[in-house]
PDB file of C-alpha atoms in Angstrom:
ATOM      1  CA  MET A 626     -38.514  26.716  -2.881  1.00 44.00           C
ATOM      2  CA  THR A 627     -39.488  30.385  -4.074  1.00 44.00           C
ATOM      3  CA  GLU A 628     -39.136  31.885  -7.388  1.00 46.00           C
ATOM      4  CA  GLY A 629     -35.685  33.365  -7.925  1.00 46.00           C
ATOM      5  CA  THR A 630     -33.897  31.334  -5.321  1.00 42.00           C
ATOM      6  CA  GLU A 631     -31.684  28.326  -6.126  1.00 45.00           C
ATOM      7  CA  SER A 632     -31.111  25.137  -4.149  1.00 44.00           C
ATOM      8  CA  CYS A 633     -27.483  25.225  -2.802  1.00 46.00           C
ATOM      9  CA  GLN A 634     -27.543  21.285  -2.346  1.00 49.00           C
ATOM     10  CA  ALA A 635     -26.257  19.410  -5.491  1.00 51.00           C
ATOM     11  CA  THR A 636     -27.506  15.805  -5.944  1.00 52.00           C
ATOM     12  CA  SER A 637     -25.118  13.067  -6.692  1.00 54.00           C
ATOM     13  CA  ARG A 638     -26.509  13.021 -10.297  1.00 56.00           C
ATOM     14  CA  ASP A 639     -25.551  16.640 -10.543  1.00 56.00           C
ATOM     15  CA  VAL A 640     -21.995  15.983  -9.556  1.00 55.00           C
ATOM     16  CA  LEU A 641     -21.664  12.889 -11.654  1.00 56.00           C
ATOM     17  CA  ALA A 642     -23.121  14.583 -14.742  1.00 56.00           C
ATOM     18  CA  GLY A 643     -19.832  16.213 -15.449  1.00 57.00           C
ATOM     19  CA  ILE A 644     -18.314  12.706 -15.790  1.00 51.00           C
ATOM     20  CA  PRO A 645     -19.228  11.065 -18.991  1.00 49.00           C
ATOM     21  CA  ARG A 646     -20.572   7.628 -18.347  1.00 49.00           C
ATOM     22  CA  ASN A 647     -20.739   6.117 -21.892  1.00 48.00           C
ATOM     23  CA  VAL A 648     -17.576   7.946 -23.276  1.00 54.00           C
ATOM     24  CA  ALA A 649     -14.678   6.542 -21.381  1.00 60.00           C
ATOM     25  CA  PRO A 650     -11.589   8.786 -21.617  1.00 65.00           C
ATOM     26  CA  ARG A 651      -9.038   7.134 -23.766  1.00 81.00           C
ATOM     27  CA  HIS A 652      -5.613   6.138 -22.232  1.00 84.00           C
ATOM     28  CA  CYS A 653      -2.422   5.012 -23.650  1.00 88.00           C
ATOM     29  CA  GLY A 654      -2.352   1.276 -23.817  1.00 85.00           C
ATOM     30  CA  TRP A 655       1.190   1.078 -22.020  1.00 85.00           C
ATOM     31  CA  CYS A 656       1.642   3.783 -19.462  1.00 86.00           C
ATOM     32  CA  GLY A 657      -2.110   4.665 -18.947  1.00 81.00           C
ATOM     33  CA  SER A 658      -1.706   8.425 -19.347  1.00 84.00           C
ATOM     34  CA  ARG A 659      -4.977  10.048 -20.763  1.00 85.00           C
ATOM     35  CA  LEU A 660      -4.768  10.713 -24.498  1.00 86.00           C
ATOM     36  CA  GLU A 661      -6.138  13.831 -25.933  1.00 82.00           C
ATOM     37  CA  GLN A 662      -9.449  13.690 -27.878  1.00 75.00           C
ATOM     38  CA  SER A 663      -8.623  14.349 -31.500  1.00 71.00           C
ATOM     39  CA  SER A 664     -11.318  15.640 -33.977  1.00 69.00           C
ATOM     40  CA  ALA A 665      -8.979  14.399 -36.850  1.00 69.00           C
ATOM     41  CA  ARG A 666     -10.316  11.311 -38.843  1.00 77.00           C
ATOM     42  CA  GLY A 667      -8.512   8.095 -38.936  1.00 79.00           C
ATOM     43  CA  ARG A 668      -7.487   5.530 -36.564  1.00 82.00           C
ATOM     44  CA  ARG A 669      -7.571   6.594 -32.970  1.00 84.00           C
ATOM     45  CA  ARG A 670      -4.182   6.788 -31.113  1.00 85.00           C
ATOM     46  CA  ARG A 671      -3.510   3.921 -28.729  1.00 89.00           C
ATOM     47  CA  TYR A 672      -0.247   5.172 -27.379  1.00 90.00           C
ATOM     48  CA  CYS A 673       0.998   8.595 -26.054  1.00 90.00           C
ATOM     49  CA  GLY A 674       4.273   8.069 -28.082  1.00 90.00           C
ATOM     50  CA  GLN A 675       6.815   5.930 -29.809  1.00 93.00           C
ATOM     51  CA  SER A 676       8.439   4.802 -26.755  1.00 94.00           C
ATOM     52  CA  CYS A 677       5.047   3.503 -25.221  1.00 92.00           C
ATOM     53  CA  ARG A 678       4.465   1.898 -28.548  1.00 92.00           C
ATOM     54  CA  GLN A 679       7.666   0.164 -28.609  1.00 94.00           C
ATOM     55  CA  ARG A 680       7.344  -1.140 -24.907  1.00 90.00           C
ATOM     56  CA  ALA A 681       3.817  -2.514 -25.761  1.00 89.00           C
ATOM     57  CA  TYR A 682       5.190  -4.370 -28.792  1.00 91.00           C
ATOM     58  CA  GLU A 683       7.889  -5.901 -26.656  1.00 89.00           C
ATOM     59  CA  ARG A 684       5.400  -6.928 -24.029  1.00 83.00           C
ATOM     60  CA  ARG A 685       3.282  -8.666 -26.739  1.00 83.00           C
ATOM     61  CA  ALA A 686       6.195 -10.424 -28.301  1.00 87.00           C
ATOM     62  CA  ALA A 687       7.251 -11.604 -24.781  1.00 84.00           C
ATOM     63  CA  VAL A 688       3.679 -12.829 -24.096  1.00 81.00           C
ATOM     64  CA  GLN A 689       3.783 -14.803 -27.484  1.00 83.00           C
ATOM     65  CA  ARG A 690       7.115 -16.487 -26.541  1.00 88.00           C
ATOM     66  CA  SER A 691       5.967 -17.483 -23.137  1.00 86.00           C
ATOM     67  CA  GLY A 692       2.828 -19.242 -24.518  1.00 85.00           C
ATOM     68  CA  LEU A 693       0.302 -17.152 -22.431  1.00 81.00           C
ATOM     69  CA  PRO A 694      -2.962 -16.322 -24.080  1.00 82.00           C
ATOM     70  CA  GLU A 695      -2.848 -13.183 -26.089  1.00 73.00           C
ATOM     71  CA  ASP A 696      -5.473 -11.546 -24.022  1.00 76.00           C
ATOM     72  CA  ALA A 697      -3.576 -12.310 -20.769  1.00 76.00           C
ATOM     73  CA  VAL A 698      -3.170  -9.529 -18.259  1.00 77.00           C
ATOM     74  CA  VAL A 699       0.441  -9.659 -16.617  1.00 77.00           C
ATOM     75  CA  LEU A 700       0.951  -7.365 -13.708  1.00 80.00           C
ATOM     76  CA  SER A 701       4.118  -6.825 -11.785  1.00 84.00           C
ATOM     77  CA  ASP A 702       4.283  -7.441  -7.983  1.00 90.00           C
ATOM     78  CA  THR A 703       4.023  -3.711  -7.510  1.00 90.00           C
ATOM     79  CA  GLU A 704       1.037  -3.260  -9.784  1.00 86.00           C
ATOM     80  CA  LEU A 705      -0.791  -6.172  -8.057  1.00 88.00           C
ATOM     81  CA  ALA A 706      -0.239  -4.691  -4.650  1.00 91.00           C
ATOM     82  CA  ALA A 707      -1.483  -1.101  -5.785  1.00 88.00           C
ATOM     83  CA  LEU A 708      -4.660  -2.855  -7.319  1.00 89.00           C
ATOM     84  CA  GLN A 709      -5.144  -4.728  -4.127  1.00 92.00           C
ATOM     85  CA  ASP A 710      -4.838  -1.470  -2.067  1.00 92.00           C
ATOM     86  CA  ARG A 711      -7.232   0.222  -4.276  1.00 90.00           C
ATOM     87  CA  LEU A 712      -9.624  -2.603  -4.050  1.00 92.00           C
ATOM     88  CA  PHE A 713      -9.264  -2.629  -0.232  1.00 93.00           C
ATOM     89  CA  GLN A 714     -10.089   1.225  -0.186  1.00 91.00           C
ATOM     90  CA  LEU A 715     -13.237   0.525  -2.172  1.00 92.00           C
ATOM     91  CA  ARG A 716     -14.383  -2.122   0.066  1.00 93.00           C
ATOM     92  CA  CYS A 717     -13.764   0.098   3.195  1.00 92.00           C
ATOM     93  CA  ALA A 718     -15.796   2.933   1.638  1.00 91.00           C
ATOM     94  CA  ALA A 719     -18.757   0.285   0.885  1.00 93.00           C
ATOM     95  CA  GLU A 720     -18.616  -0.956   4.501  1.00 94.00           C
ATOM     96  CA  ASP A 721     -18.518   2.853   5.689  1.00 93.00           C
ATOM     97  CA  VAL A 722     -21.976   3.302   3.729  1.00 93.00           C
ATOM     98  CA  VAL A 723     -23.478   0.147   5.291  1.00 94.00           C
ATOM     99  CA  THR A 724     -22.435   1.054   8.716  1.00 94.00           C
ATOM    100  CA  ALA A 725     -23.755   4.669   8.450  1.00 94.00           C
ATOM    101  CA  ALA A 726     -27.065   3.347   7.067  1.00 93.00           C
ATOM    102  CA  ASP A 727     -27.413   1.056  10.132  1.00 94.00           C
ATOM    103  CA  ASP A 728     -26.446   3.835  12.323  1.00 94.00           C
ATOM    104  CA  GLY A 729     -29.347   5.876  11.062  1.00 93.00           C
ATOM    105  CA  ALA A 730     -27.320   8.549   9.149  1.00 92.00           C
ATOM    106  CA  GLY A 731     -29.275  11.035   7.215  1.00 93.00           C
ATOM    107  CA  SER A 732     -30.015  10.894   3.573  1.00 91.00           C
ATOM    108  CA  ASP A 733     -27.558  13.860   2.899  1.00 93.00           C
ATOM    109  CA  GLU A 734     -24.804  12.015   4.602  1.00 93.00           C
ATOM    110  CA  LEU A 735     -25.551   8.684   2.802  1.00 93.00           C
ATOM    111  CA  ARG A 736     -25.755  10.488  -0.448  1.00 93.00           C
ATOM    112  CA  ARG A 737     -22.373  12.096   0.114  1.00 93.00           C
ATOM    113  CA  MET A 738     -20.844   8.690   0.992  1.00 92.00           C
ATOM    114  CA  ALA A 739     -22.226   6.899  -1.925  1.00 91.00           C
ATOM    115  CA  LEU A 740     -20.964   9.585  -4.292  1.00 91.00           C
ATOM    116  CA  GLU A 741     -17.660   9.129  -2.770  1.00 90.00           C
ATOM    117  CA  LEU A 742     -18.007   5.410  -3.309  1.00 91.00           C
ATOM    118  CA  ALA A 743     -18.968   5.880  -6.804  1.00 90.00           C
ATOM    119  CA  LEU A 744     -16.134   8.202  -7.618  1.00 87.00           C
ATOM    120  CA  THR A 745     -13.656   5.645  -5.926  1.00 86.00           C
ATOM    121  CA  ALA A 746     -15.126   2.792  -8.055  1.00 87.00           C
ATOM    122  CA  ARG A 747     -14.510   4.921 -11.082  1.00 85.00           C
ATOM    123  CA  GLY A 748     -11.005   5.546 -10.401  1.00 80.00           C
ATOM    124  CA  LEU A 749     -10.434   1.715 -10.141  1.00 82.00           C
ATOM    125  CA  GLU A 750     -11.572   1.065 -13.697  1.00 76.00           C
ATOM    126  CA  ARG A 751      -8.078   2.144 -14.884  1.00 68.00           C
ATOM    127  CA  LEU A 752      -5.751  -0.644 -14.054  1.00 62.00           C
ATOM    128  CA  ARG A 753      -2.437   1.235 -14.735  1.00 56.00           C
TER     129      ARG A 753
END
């Protein structure tokens, strides 16, 4: 590379650098929508509004009545099916990377596929 020219190719680290690794975005404890980062002091918000706070309270009370452990995760059939679909997409993406590597794909193609796999996995971190 000569002086004054820039590389047009971004590495996966460069692309992922814009996504904080250690500071996970805060999400509503009920609906999962992203909460705004507040610079105010005090307790961090757990819910986006009063209705989500109320629904979470109702769920906690129902869990206590049912005898389930307090840290139990209860998913509806729809939520479970959506999670299984997202896990299937992740597995397919991982298998695509393996197949491409076995077929002798170039490093640029493998890097692009691995980046897509990492972004898909990051999206799976949110259950709701």
